[in-house]
Short mmCIF file of C-alpha atoms in Angstrom, two decimals:
data_model
loop_
_atom_site.label_atom_id
_atom_site.label_comp_id
_atom_site.label_asym_id
_atom_site.label_seq_id
_atom_site.Cartn_x
_atom_site.Cartn_y
_atom_site.Cartn_z
CA MET Q 1 77.22 -154.80 329.49
CA ASN Q 2 81.01 -154.96 329.55
CA LYS Q 3 81.22 -151.42 330.90
CA GLU Q 4 78.56 -152.20 333.50
CA LYS Q 5 80.35 -155.40 334.47
CA GLU Q 6 83.67 -153.58 334.86
CA ALA Q 7 82.05 -150.84 336.93
CA VAL Q 8 80.29 -153.36 339.20
CA LEU Q 9 83.45 -155.42 339.70
CA LYS Q 10 85.35 -152.25 340.56
CA GLN Q 11 82.64 -151.33 343.06
CA LEU Q 12 82.85 -154.84 344.59
CA GLN Q 13 86.60 -154.48 344.98
CA THR Q 14 86.32 -151.02 346.55
CA TRP Q 15 83.63 -152.02 349.03
CA THR Q 16 85.39 -155.27 349.96
CA ASN Q 17 88.79 -153.60 350.35
CA ASN Q 18 87.24 -151.20 352.88
CA ILE Q 19 87.05 -154.28 355.16
CA PRO Q 20 83.34 -154.69 355.84
CA LEU Q 21 81.87 -156.59 358.75
CA ILE Q 22 81.39 -160.24 357.71
CA VAL Q 23 77.92 -161.69 358.36
CA LEU Q 24 77.72 -165.48 358.04
CA GLY Q 25 74.37 -167.21 357.59
CA SER Q 26 73.49 -170.87 357.18
CA GLY Q 27 74.27 -170.75 353.44
CA ALA Q 28 77.94 -170.26 354.31
CA SER Q 29 77.96 -173.74 355.87
CA VAL Q 30 76.20 -175.62 353.06
CA PRO Q 31 79.41 -176.43 351.09
CA PHE Q 32 80.66 -178.24 354.22
CA LYS Q 33 77.51 -180.40 354.35
CA LEU Q 34 76.17 -178.88 357.56
CA PRO Q 35 72.46 -179.79 357.85
CA SER Q 36 69.76 -177.51 356.45
CA MET Q 37 66.75 -176.55 358.58
CA TRP Q 38 64.65 -179.11 356.71
CA THR Q 39 67.21 -181.88 357.32
CA LEU Q 40 67.34 -180.92 360.99
CA GLY Q 41 63.54 -180.96 361.31
CA ASP Q 42 63.34 -184.39 359.67
CA PHE Q 43 66.07 -185.70 362.00
CA LEU Q 44 64.28 -184.37 365.10
CA LYS Q 45 61.04 -186.02 363.97
CA SER Q 46 62.61 -189.44 363.63
CA SER Q 47 65.01 -189.41 366.59
CA ILE Q 48 62.95 -188.12 369.53
CA SER Q 49 60.35 -189.82 371.71
CA PHE Q 50 59.17 -189.34 375.31
CA THR Q 51 57.90 -191.63 378.06
CA ASP Q 52 55.85 -188.79 379.58
CA SER Q 53 52.48 -188.72 377.77
CA ASN Q 54 52.15 -184.91 377.90
CA ASP Q 55 55.62 -184.45 376.42
CA GLN Q 56 54.90 -187.02 373.70
CA ALA Q 57 51.53 -185.42 372.92
CA GLN Q 58 53.22 -182.06 372.38
CA PHE Q 59 55.92 -183.65 370.26
CA GLU Q 60 53.22 -185.26 368.07
CA LYS Q 61 51.88 -181.73 367.50
CA PHE Q 62 55.40 -180.68 366.50
CA LYS Q 63 55.60 -183.53 363.97
CA ASP Q 64 52.17 -182.76 362.50
CA GLU Q 65 52.99 -179.07 362.13
CA PHE Q 66 56.38 -179.78 360.55
CA ASP Q 67 54.78 -182.24 358.10
CA LYS Q 68 52.33 -179.49 357.09
CA THR Q 69 54.83 -176.66 356.63
CA GLY Q 70 58.25 -178.28 356.11
CA ASP Q 71 59.51 -175.19 357.95
CA LEU Q 72 61.26 -175.83 361.27
CA GLU Q 73 61.30 -172.20 362.40
CA LYS Q 74 57.57 -171.72 361.71
CA THR Q 75 56.79 -174.98 363.47
CA LEU Q 76 58.73 -174.06 366.60
CA THR Q 77 57.37 -170.51 366.62
CA LYS Q 78 53.82 -171.89 366.85
CA LEU Q 79 54.55 -174.02 369.92
CA GLN Q 80 55.36 -172.95 373.47
CA LEU Q 81 57.54 -175.97 374.17
CA ARG Q 82 57.47 -177.85 377.43
CA THR Q 83 60.81 -177.92 379.28
CA ASN Q 84 61.63 -181.57 378.50
CA VAL Q 85 60.63 -181.25 374.85
CA LEU Q 86 62.77 -178.14 374.35
CA ALA Q 87 65.76 -179.74 376.12
CA GLU Q 88 65.55 -182.82 373.89
CA ILE Q 89 65.26 -180.72 370.72
CA VAL Q 90 68.33 -178.71 371.78
CA ASP Q 91 70.34 -181.87 372.52
CA LYS Q 92 69.41 -183.59 369.25
CA THR Q 93 70.09 -180.40 367.28
CA TRP Q 94 73.54 -180.22 368.87
CA GLU Q 95 74.22 -183.90 368.05
CA LEU Q 96 73.36 -183.60 364.35
CA VAL Q 97 75.14 -180.28 363.71
CA ASN Q 98 78.17 -181.35 365.76
CA GLU Q 99 78.56 -184.63 363.87
CA SER Q 100 78.59 -182.76 360.53
CA ASP Q 101 80.91 -180.07 361.88
CA LEU Q 102 83.52 -182.58 363.08
CA LYS Q 103 83.46 -184.31 359.67
CA ALA Q 104 84.09 -180.92 358.05
CA TYR Q 105 86.92 -180.31 360.55
CA GLU Q 106 88.63 -183.55 359.46
CA LYS Q 107 88.35 -182.56 355.81
CA ILE Q 108 89.71 -179.09 356.53
CA ILE Q 109 92.77 -180.27 358.45
CA ASN Q 110 93.43 -182.98 355.84
CA LYS Q 111 93.13 -180.32 353.09
CA GLU Q 112 90.45 -182.36 351.33
CA ILE Q 113 88.22 -179.33 350.83
CA GLU Q 114 88.78 -175.73 349.81
CA PHE Q 115 88.20 -173.19 352.58
CA PRO Q 116 87.86 -169.72 351.05
CA LEU Q 117 86.69 -168.18 354.35
CA ALA Q 118 90.20 -168.70 355.73
CA GLU Q 119 91.63 -166.94 352.64
CA LEU Q 120 89.22 -164.04 353.11
CA LEU Q 121 90.24 -163.63 356.76
CA LYS Q 122 93.95 -163.76 355.87
CA TYR Q 123 93.42 -161.08 353.24
CA PHE Q 124 91.42 -158.84 355.58
CA LEU Q 125 93.89 -159.24 358.45
CA ASP Q 126 96.75 -158.18 356.18
CA THR Q 127 94.93 -155.00 355.20
CA ALA Q 128 92.82 -154.11 358.23
CA GLY Q 129 95.23 -153.31 361.02
CA LYS Q 130 95.15 -156.96 362.19
CA LYS Q 131 91.51 -156.87 363.34
CA VAL Q 132 88.44 -158.35 361.62
CA SER Q 133 84.90 -158.94 362.88
CA VAL Q 134 82.34 -161.64 362.11
CA VAL Q 135 78.71 -161.83 363.23
CA THR Q 136 77.03 -165.18 362.68
CA THR Q 137 73.74 -166.93 363.38
CA ASN Q 138 75.43 -170.35 362.92
CA TYR Q 139 76.30 -172.80 365.72
CA ASP Q 140 79.11 -174.46 363.79
CA ARG Q 141 82.82 -173.78 364.25
CA LEU Q 142 83.69 -172.82 360.67
CA ALA Q 143 84.53 -169.21 361.57
CA GLU Q 144 86.84 -170.46 364.33
CA TYR Q 145 88.54 -172.96 362.00
CA ALA Q 146 89.06 -170.22 359.40
CA THR Q 147 90.50 -167.88 362.04
CA SER Q 148 92.91 -170.57 363.20
CA LEU Q 149 94.09 -171.26 359.64
CA ALA Q 150 94.61 -167.51 359.22
CA LYS Q 151 96.90 -167.72 362.31
CA ALA Q 152 94.78 -165.20 364.21
CA ILE Q 153 93.37 -165.31 367.74
CA VAL Q 154 89.63 -165.83 368.26
CA CYS Q 155 87.73 -163.36 370.42
CA SER Q 156 84.25 -164.73 371.18
CA GLY Q 157 83.68 -163.76 374.81
CA TYR Q 158 85.23 -167.02 376.06
CA ALA Q 159 88.80 -167.72 377.17
CA GLN Q 160 90.47 -169.73 374.41
CA SER Q 161 91.43 -172.60 376.72
CA HIS Q 162 90.67 -176.31 376.92
CA ILE Q 163 88.10 -175.35 379.56
CA GLY Q 164 87.26 -171.75 378.73
CA HIS Q 165 85.40 -169.44 381.09
CA PHE Q 166 83.09 -166.70 379.82
CA SER Q 167 83.77 -163.04 380.58
CA ASN Q 168 81.87 -159.95 379.51
CA ASN Q 169 85.09 -157.95 379.04
CA ILE Q 170 87.62 -160.25 377.31
CA GLN Q 171 87.05 -158.23 374.13
CA SER Q 172 88.35 -155.07 375.84
CA ASN Q 173 91.92 -156.46 375.60
CA ASN Q 174 94.00 -155.54 372.57
CA LEU Q 175 94.41 -159.15 371.45
CA ALA Q 176 95.50 -158.04 367.97
CA SER Q 177 98.82 -156.89 369.44
CA LEU Q 178 99.78 -160.32 370.83
CA ASN Q 179 103.07 -161.64 369.47
CA GLY Q 180 102.90 -164.81 367.39
CA TYR Q 181 99.46 -164.14 365.90
CA LYS Q 182 98.52 -162.51 362.59
CA GLY Q 183 95.79 -160.56 364.34
CA GLN Q 184 92.41 -160.84 366.05
CA VAL Q 185 89.06 -162.03 364.69
CA ASN Q 186 86.00 -161.14 366.74
CA ILE Q 187 83.35 -163.84 366.26
CA TRP Q 188 79.97 -162.95 367.74
CA LYS Q 189 77.71 -166.01 367.66
CA VAL Q 190 74.27 -164.63 368.41
CA HIS Q 191 72.58 -168.06 368.53
CA GLY Q 192 75.31 -169.82 370.49
CA SER Q 193 77.97 -172.34 369.59
CA LEU Q 194 78.59 -176.08 369.59
CA ASP Q 195 81.48 -175.41 372.00
CA TRP Q 196 79.41 -173.57 374.63
CA PHE Q 197 77.71 -175.25 377.57
CA LYS Q 198 75.97 -174.30 380.80
CA SER Q 199 76.60 -176.39 383.92
CA ASN Q 200 74.01 -177.38 386.51
CA GLU Q 201 75.59 -174.64 388.66
CA ASP Q 202 74.68 -172.12 385.93
CA GLU Q 203 78.28 -171.54 384.83
CA ASN Q 204 78.99 -170.74 381.17
CA ILE Q 205 81.88 -172.86 379.89
CA GLN Q 206 83.54 -173.39 376.52
CA LEU Q 207 84.55 -177.02 375.92
CA PRO Q 208 86.06 -177.22 372.42
CA LEU Q 209 85.44 -180.01 369.92
CA ARG Q 210 83.37 -182.28 372.14
CA GLN Q 211 82.06 -185.46 370.52
CA SER Q 212 79.20 -185.67 373.01
CA ILE Q 213 77.38 -183.45 375.49
CA PRO Q 214 79.11 -183.72 378.89
CA LYS Q 215 77.14 -185.05 381.85
CA ASP Q 216 75.36 -182.34 383.86
CA TYR Q 217 75.80 -179.75 381.10
CA ARG Q 218 73.44 -178.48 378.44
CA PRO Q 219 74.42 -177.00 375.07
CA LEU Q 220 74.25 -173.23 374.78
CA ILE Q 221 72.57 -173.03 371.40
CA VAL Q 222 69.33 -171.19 370.71
CA THR Q 223 66.91 -173.14 368.53
CA PRO Q 224 64.41 -171.35 366.28
CA GLY Q 225 61.05 -170.49 367.77
CA LEU Q 226 59.57 -168.85 370.84
CA SER Q 227 62.14 -170.16 373.34
CA LYS Q 228 64.96 -168.10 371.83
CA TYR Q 229 63.41 -164.84 372.96
CA SER Q 230 63.58 -165.73 376.66
CA GLU Q 231 66.91 -167.56 376.36
CA THR Q 232 68.74 -164.60 374.87
CA HIS Q 233 68.13 -162.28 377.84
CA ASN Q 234 70.74 -164.28 379.78
CA GLU Q 235 74.53 -164.43 379.55
CA PRO Q 236 76.45 -165.09 377.39
CA TYR Q 237 73.88 -163.80 374.89
CA ARG Q 238 73.40 -160.42 376.55
CA THR Q 239 77.09 -159.58 376.06
CA ILE Q 240 77.23 -161.21 372.60
CA PHE Q 241 74.27 -159.11 371.40
CA THR Q 242 75.77 -155.91 372.79
CA GLN Q 243 79.04 -156.59 370.98
CA ALA Q 244 77.33 -157.65 367.73
CA ASP Q 245 75.17 -154.51 367.78
CA SER Q 246 78.24 -152.35 368.37
CA GLU Q 247 80.13 -154.02 365.50
CA ILE Q 248 77.19 -153.47 363.14
CA GLU Q 249 76.85 -149.82 364.15
CA ASN Q 250 80.58 -149.13 363.71
CA ALA Q 251 81.11 -151.13 360.49
CA ASN Q 252 82.31 -149.53 357.23
CA GLY Q 253 79.94 -151.81 355.35
CA PHE Q 254 78.78 -155.42 355.22
CA LEU Q 255 79.73 -158.61 353.38
CA CYS Q 256 76.95 -161.16 353.92
CA ILE Q 257 77.75 -164.75 352.98
CA GLY Q 258 74.81 -167.16 352.79
CA TYR Q 259 72.72 -164.93 355.05
CA GLY Q 260 68.97 -164.78 354.34
CA PHE Q 261 67.80 -161.83 356.47
CA ASN Q 262 65.33 -164.07 358.32
CA ASP Q 263 66.89 -163.48 361.72
CA THR Q 264 65.18 -161.19 364.24
CA HIS Q 265 68.38 -160.23 366.08
CA VAL Q 266 70.87 -159.24 363.38
CA GLN Q 267 68.59 -158.23 360.50
CA PRO Q 268 66.92 -155.10 362.01
CA LYS Q 269 70.30 -153.60 362.99
CA LEU Q 270 71.73 -154.33 359.54
CA ILE Q 271 68.77 -152.69 357.79
CA GLU Q 272 69.08 -149.62 360.00
CA GLN Q 273 72.73 -149.20 358.98
CA ILE Q 274 72.36 -149.83 355.25
CA LYS Q 275 69.50 -147.32 355.15
CA ASN Q 276 72.14 -144.86 356.38
CA ASN Q 277 74.09 -145.40 353.14
CA LYS Q 278 76.53 -148.06 354.31
CA PRO Q 279 77.35 -150.42 351.42
CA ILE Q 280 76.28 -154.06 351.54
CA VAL Q 281 77.32 -157.03 349.42
CA VAL Q 282 75.32 -160.27 349.68
CA ILE Q 283 76.64 -163.46 348.07
CA THR Q 284 74.49 -166.58 348.23
CA LYS Q 285 73.27 -169.44 346.02
CA GLU Q 286 69.71 -168.11 346.08
CA LEU Q 287 68.57 -164.76 347.48
CA THR Q 288 65.61 -165.09 349.84
CA GLU Q 289 62.53 -162.94 349.30
CA LYS Q 290 63.28 -161.40 352.70
CA THR Q 291 66.70 -160.26 351.44
CA LYS Q 292 65.17 -158.55 348.40
CA GLN Q 293 62.41 -156.96 350.51
CA SER Q 294 64.87 -155.78 353.16
CA ILE Q 295 67.30 -154.19 350.70
CA ILE Q 296 65.78 -153.53 347.26
CA ASP Q 297 62.21 -152.75 348.38
CA ASN Q 298 63.58 -150.62 351.23
CA LYS Q 299 65.26 -148.44 348.58
CA CYS Q 300 68.71 -148.85 350.10
CA GLN Q 301 71.26 -146.77 348.20
CA LYS Q 302 74.39 -148.94 348.12
CA TYR Q 303 73.93 -152.64 347.48
CA LEU Q 304 75.22 -155.48 345.34
CA LEU Q 305 73.27 -158.73 345.68
CA ILE Q 306 74.76 -161.76 343.95
CA GLU Q 307 73.13 -165.16 343.34
CA GLU Q 308 73.23 -168.14 341.01
CA ALA Q 309 71.21 -168.00 337.77
CA ASN Q 310 70.44 -170.73 335.20
CA TYR Q 311 72.65 -173.23 337.09
CA LYS Q 312 75.78 -171.79 335.45
CA ASP Q 313 75.60 -167.99 335.58
CA THR Q 314 75.73 -165.16 338.10
CA LYS Q 315 72.88 -162.69 338.58
CA ILE Q 316 73.69 -159.32 340.11
CA TYR Q 317 71.26 -156.78 341.54
CA SER Q 318 72.95 -153.40 341.79
CA SER Q 319 71.62 -150.20 343.36
CA LYS Q 320 73.43 -148.30 340.61
CA PHE Q 321 73.18 -150.52 337.52
CA GLY Q 322 69.98 -152.54 338.08
CA GLU Q 323 69.77 -156.29 337.35
CA PHE Q 324 71.95 -158.22 334.93
CA VAL Q 325 73.48 -161.67 334.37
CA ILE Q 326 77.15 -162.50 333.87
CA GLU Q 327 77.27 -165.78 331.96
CA ASP Q 328 79.42 -168.79 332.84
CA THR Q 329 80.55 -167.44 336.22
CA SER Q 330 79.78 -168.32 339.83
CA TYR Q 331 80.67 -165.16 341.74
CA TRP Q 332 78.02 -166.08 344.32
CA GLU Q 333 80.49 -168.70 345.62
CA LEU Q 334 83.00 -167.23 348.06
CA GLY Q 335 85.99 -168.87 346.35
CA GLU Q 336 85.08 -167.34 342.98
CA TYR Q 337 84.19 -164.00 344.57
CA LEU Q 338 87.64 -163.85 346.15
CA LYS Q 339 89.29 -164.19 342.74
CA LEU Q 340 87.73 -160.82 341.89
CA ILE Q 341 89.12 -159.25 345.05
CA ILE Q 342 92.54 -160.82 345.54
CA SER Q 343 94.64 -160.40 342.42
#
């Protein structure tokens, strides 16, 4: 076991030091108390009502379905939401996630909480020619906070201004060469961001760190379910998807943090690439069945999947060494994982 452990840890170091593309899923936000899908569904149930009887009738169906399944994505996928119902769900989703995000922001700037993602970005920027890329399905701003703490510039498709316009070619600039920054972090948010809004005039605007949704704007976040398929054909998503796809295709490998492989946009591209022998590391508290199916059952050749076991240990699934447990460790946590990488 010791030899296996040493070989696996060496493999982890090699793959991570090749600067993989970072993929952030909802599990990456859990330590910062961002709401889970279940928490969000429960909040929507208790905080929304409509005066229009047809809207309310549909929302009652939503509540019944969610009570049956406890699964927000499944519930929303079953319903073709009316315009008012969808708009209210988007607004309430924004409110709950934004409230939790701003609390996390306060803790981060007051140094009340560890923030290993910032350390990871600093490390990668120092060794990667000042350019790192992140693809995320999360709405929250944690990747942006981490980039800022790493003293790098964010490239997300929006001008980094107090009122930031969207452009489909901002990323073509060599932002990594700007004086005064440690480098550039591309952050491709395939489901939108708390900072992105669309005006009544159909203009895409970034308004950072809002405490409320501005009048005559709607949040640019894509909720689970059927609506996301139509929403994502429009800008900014069209450009974001193109860039995310390009990053995945050109990556040396992948480091997935809290990502469950349940997403229909990122997951198929990832699988395509790891089937072509690109290495993948997944660290998460609990691996989803979809993760195991996508990687182990697909007979991918280069993987290390890492999760918690027995509340105190680390379980590793390795394409080379099979399954084993390392006792009294928590390498599935990013902070502990980094201790293996950064000596």
